[in-house]
mmCIF file of C-alpha atoms and ligand atoms in Angstrom:
data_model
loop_
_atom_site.group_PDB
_atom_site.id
_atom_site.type_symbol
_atom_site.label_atom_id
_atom_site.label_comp_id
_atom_site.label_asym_id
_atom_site.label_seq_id
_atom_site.Cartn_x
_atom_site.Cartn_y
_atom_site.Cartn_z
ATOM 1 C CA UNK V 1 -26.433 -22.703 1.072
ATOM 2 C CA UNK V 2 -22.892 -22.743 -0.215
ATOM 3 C CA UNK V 3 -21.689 -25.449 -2.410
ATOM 4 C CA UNK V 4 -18.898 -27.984 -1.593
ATOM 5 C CA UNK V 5 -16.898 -27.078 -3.986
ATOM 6 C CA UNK V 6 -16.636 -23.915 -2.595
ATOM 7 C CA UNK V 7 -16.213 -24.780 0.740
ATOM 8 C CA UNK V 8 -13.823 -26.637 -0.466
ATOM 9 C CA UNK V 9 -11.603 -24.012 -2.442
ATOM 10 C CA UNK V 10 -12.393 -22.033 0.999
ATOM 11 C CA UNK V 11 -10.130 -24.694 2.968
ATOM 12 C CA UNK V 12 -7.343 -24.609 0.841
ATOM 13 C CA UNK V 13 -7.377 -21.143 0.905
ATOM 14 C CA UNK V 14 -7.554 -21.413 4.549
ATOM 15 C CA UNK V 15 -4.015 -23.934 4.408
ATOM 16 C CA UNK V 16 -2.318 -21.692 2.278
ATOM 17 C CA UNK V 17 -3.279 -18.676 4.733
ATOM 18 C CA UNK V 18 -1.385 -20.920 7.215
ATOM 19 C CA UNK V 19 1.509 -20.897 5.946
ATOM 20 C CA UNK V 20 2.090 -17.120 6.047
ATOM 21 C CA UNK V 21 1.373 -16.925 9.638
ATOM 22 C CA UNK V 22 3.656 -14.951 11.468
ATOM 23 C CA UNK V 23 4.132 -17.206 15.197
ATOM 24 C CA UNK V 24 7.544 -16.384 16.730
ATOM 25 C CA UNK V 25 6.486 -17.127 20.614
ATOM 26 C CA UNK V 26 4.288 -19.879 20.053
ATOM 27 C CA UNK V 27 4.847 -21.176 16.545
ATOM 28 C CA UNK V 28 1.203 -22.399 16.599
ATOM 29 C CA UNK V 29 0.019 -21.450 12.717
ATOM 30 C CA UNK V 30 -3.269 -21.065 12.006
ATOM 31 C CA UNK V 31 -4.947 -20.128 8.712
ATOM 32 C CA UNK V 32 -8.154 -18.845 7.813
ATOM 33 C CA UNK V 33 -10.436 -18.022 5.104
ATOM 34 C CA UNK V 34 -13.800 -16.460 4.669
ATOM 35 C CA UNK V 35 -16.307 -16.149 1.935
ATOM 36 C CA UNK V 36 -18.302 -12.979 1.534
ATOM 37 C CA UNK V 37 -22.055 -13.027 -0.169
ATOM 38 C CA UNK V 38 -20.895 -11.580 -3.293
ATOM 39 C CA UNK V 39 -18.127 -15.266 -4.089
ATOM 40 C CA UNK V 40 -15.047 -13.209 -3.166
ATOM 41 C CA UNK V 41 -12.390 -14.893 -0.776
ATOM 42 C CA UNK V 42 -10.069 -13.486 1.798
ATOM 43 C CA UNK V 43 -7.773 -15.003 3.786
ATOM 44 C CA UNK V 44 -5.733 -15.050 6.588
ATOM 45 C CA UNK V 45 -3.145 -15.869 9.324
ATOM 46 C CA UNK V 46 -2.822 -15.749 12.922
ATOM 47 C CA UNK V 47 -0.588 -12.784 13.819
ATOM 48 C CA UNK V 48 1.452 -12.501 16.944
ATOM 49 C CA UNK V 49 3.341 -9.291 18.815
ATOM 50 C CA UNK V 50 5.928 -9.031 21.359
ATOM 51 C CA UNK V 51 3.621 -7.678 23.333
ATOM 52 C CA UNK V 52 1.083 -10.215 23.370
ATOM 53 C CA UNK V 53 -2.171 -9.181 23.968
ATOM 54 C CA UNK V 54 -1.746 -7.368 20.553
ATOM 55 C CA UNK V 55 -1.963 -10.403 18.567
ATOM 56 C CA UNK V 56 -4.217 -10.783 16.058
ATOM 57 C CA UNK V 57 -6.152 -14.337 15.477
ATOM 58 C CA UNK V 58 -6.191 -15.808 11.687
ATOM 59 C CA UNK V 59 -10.017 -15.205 12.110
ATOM 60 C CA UNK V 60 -10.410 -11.732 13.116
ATOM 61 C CA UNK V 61 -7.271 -11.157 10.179
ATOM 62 C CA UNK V 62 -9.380 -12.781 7.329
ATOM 63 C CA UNK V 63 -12.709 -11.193 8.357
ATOM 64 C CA UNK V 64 -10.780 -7.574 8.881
ATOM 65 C CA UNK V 65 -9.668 -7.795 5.279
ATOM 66 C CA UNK V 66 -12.914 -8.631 3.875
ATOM 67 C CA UNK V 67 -14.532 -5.699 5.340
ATOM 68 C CA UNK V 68 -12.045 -2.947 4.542
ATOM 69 C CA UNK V 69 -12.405 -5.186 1.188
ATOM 70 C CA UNK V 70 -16.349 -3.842 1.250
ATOM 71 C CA UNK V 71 -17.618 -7.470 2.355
ATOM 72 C CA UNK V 72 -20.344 -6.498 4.534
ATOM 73 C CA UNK V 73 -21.726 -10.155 4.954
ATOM 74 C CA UNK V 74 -19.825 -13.477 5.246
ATOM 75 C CA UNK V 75 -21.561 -16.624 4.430
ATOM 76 C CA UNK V 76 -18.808 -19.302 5.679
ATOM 77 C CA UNK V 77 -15.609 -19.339 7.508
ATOM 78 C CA UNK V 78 -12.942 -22.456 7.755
ATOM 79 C CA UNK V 79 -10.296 -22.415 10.222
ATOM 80 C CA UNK V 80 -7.238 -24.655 9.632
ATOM 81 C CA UNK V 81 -4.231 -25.869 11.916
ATOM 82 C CA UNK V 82 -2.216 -28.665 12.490
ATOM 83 C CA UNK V 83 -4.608 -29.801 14.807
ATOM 84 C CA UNK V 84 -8.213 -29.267 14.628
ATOM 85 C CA UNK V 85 -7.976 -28.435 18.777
ATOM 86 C CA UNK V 86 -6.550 -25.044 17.675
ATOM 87 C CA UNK V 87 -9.057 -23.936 15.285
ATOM 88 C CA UNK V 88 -11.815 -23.607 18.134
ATOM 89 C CA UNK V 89 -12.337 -19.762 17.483
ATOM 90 C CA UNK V 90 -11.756 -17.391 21.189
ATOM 91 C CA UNK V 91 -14.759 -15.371 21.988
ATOM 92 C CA UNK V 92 -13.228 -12.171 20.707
ATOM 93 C CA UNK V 93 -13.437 -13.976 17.080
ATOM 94 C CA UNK V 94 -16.889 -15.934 17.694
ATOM 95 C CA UNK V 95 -18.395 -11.644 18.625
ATOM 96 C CA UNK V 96 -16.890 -10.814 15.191
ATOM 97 C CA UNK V 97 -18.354 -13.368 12.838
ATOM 98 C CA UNK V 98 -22.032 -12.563 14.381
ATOM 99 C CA UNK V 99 -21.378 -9.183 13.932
ATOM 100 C CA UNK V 100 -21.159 -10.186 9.918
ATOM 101 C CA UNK V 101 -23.625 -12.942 10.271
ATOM 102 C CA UNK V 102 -24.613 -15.105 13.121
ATOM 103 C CA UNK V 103 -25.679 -17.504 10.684
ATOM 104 C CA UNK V 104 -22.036 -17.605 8.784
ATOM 105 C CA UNK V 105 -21.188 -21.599 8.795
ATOM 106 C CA UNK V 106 -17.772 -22.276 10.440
ATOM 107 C CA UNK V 107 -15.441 -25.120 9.510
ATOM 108 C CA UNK V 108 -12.816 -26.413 11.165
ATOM 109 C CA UNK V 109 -10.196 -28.367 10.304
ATOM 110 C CA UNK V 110 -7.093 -30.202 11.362
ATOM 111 C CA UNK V 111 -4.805 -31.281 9.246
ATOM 112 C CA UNK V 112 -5.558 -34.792 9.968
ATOM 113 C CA UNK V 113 -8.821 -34.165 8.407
ATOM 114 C CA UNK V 114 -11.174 -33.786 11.239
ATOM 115 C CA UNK V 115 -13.724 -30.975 11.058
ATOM 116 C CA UNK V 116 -16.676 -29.273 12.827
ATOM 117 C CA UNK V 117 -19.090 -27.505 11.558
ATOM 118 C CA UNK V 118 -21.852 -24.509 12.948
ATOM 119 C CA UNK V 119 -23.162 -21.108 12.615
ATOM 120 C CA UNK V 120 -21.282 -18.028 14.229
ATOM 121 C CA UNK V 121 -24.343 -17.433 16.200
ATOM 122 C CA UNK V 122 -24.375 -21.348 17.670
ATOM 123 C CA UNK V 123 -20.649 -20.670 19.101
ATOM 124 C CA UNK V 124 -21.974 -17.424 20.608
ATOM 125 C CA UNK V 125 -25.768 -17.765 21.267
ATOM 126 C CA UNK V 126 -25.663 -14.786 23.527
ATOM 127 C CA UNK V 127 -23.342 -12.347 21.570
ATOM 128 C CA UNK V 128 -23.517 -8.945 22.174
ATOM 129 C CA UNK V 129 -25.805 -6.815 19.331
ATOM 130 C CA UNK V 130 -28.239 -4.571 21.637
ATOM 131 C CA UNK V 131 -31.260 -3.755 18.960
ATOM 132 C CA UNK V 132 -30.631 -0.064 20.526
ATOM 133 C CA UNK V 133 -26.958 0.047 19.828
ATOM 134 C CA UNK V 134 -27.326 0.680 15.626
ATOM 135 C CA UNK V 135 -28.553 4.009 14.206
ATOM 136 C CA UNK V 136 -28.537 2.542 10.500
HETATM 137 ZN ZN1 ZN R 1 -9.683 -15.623 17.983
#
């Protein structure tokens, strides 16, 4: 269980991410932070490329740095934009957050305040994590 004040500072963290997104073609920004189980926060923004299957979602940027950070779980992720319609993770983000913890909560907001909240694993109930796949 993870506090609301934390959650909190996790949103604004989230906003500020926003701000540094780098959007050229679509100037949709998008900001996200994430929580690991040791307190720490990372954040970060949606990136795009030229080429633009390349891009990078603010998501898949915040949970990347955590984990070359040495975050191996993430308890909580919020996902802020301008509107709360944009923050809907893709599937290529919702397969990364199981992948740290299906049961990671997800927040969403807009900047008009609305928000939804899960678990990784409720966006993606059949994600792909074959027990065979691991040899930990
Ligand atoms: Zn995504």
């Amino acid at each position: 269980m993870v506090g609301k004040e934390r959650l909190r500072s996790l949103v604004e963290a989230a906003k500020k991410a926003r701000l540094r997104a780098y959007s050229p073609y679509s100037g949709v920004k998008i900001g996200a932070a994430v929580l690991a189980s040791d307190g720490a926060i990372y954040s970060g923004a949606n990136i795009e490329n030229a080429s633009y299957g390349l891009s990078c979602c603010a998501e898949r940027t915040a949970i990347f740095k955590a984990v070359s950070e040495g975050a191996r779980k993430i308890v909580a992720v919020a996902v802020v934009g301008k509107s709360e319609e944009f923050t809907r993770p893709c599937g290529a983000c919702r397969q990364v957050m199981v992948e740290f913890n299906p049961n990671m909560v997800v927040l969403r907001r807009g900047l008009d305040g609305f928000s939804e909240d899960g678990t990784a694993g409720s966006l993606l109930p059949a994600h792909f994590n074959p027990p065979g796949l691991s040899k930990k």
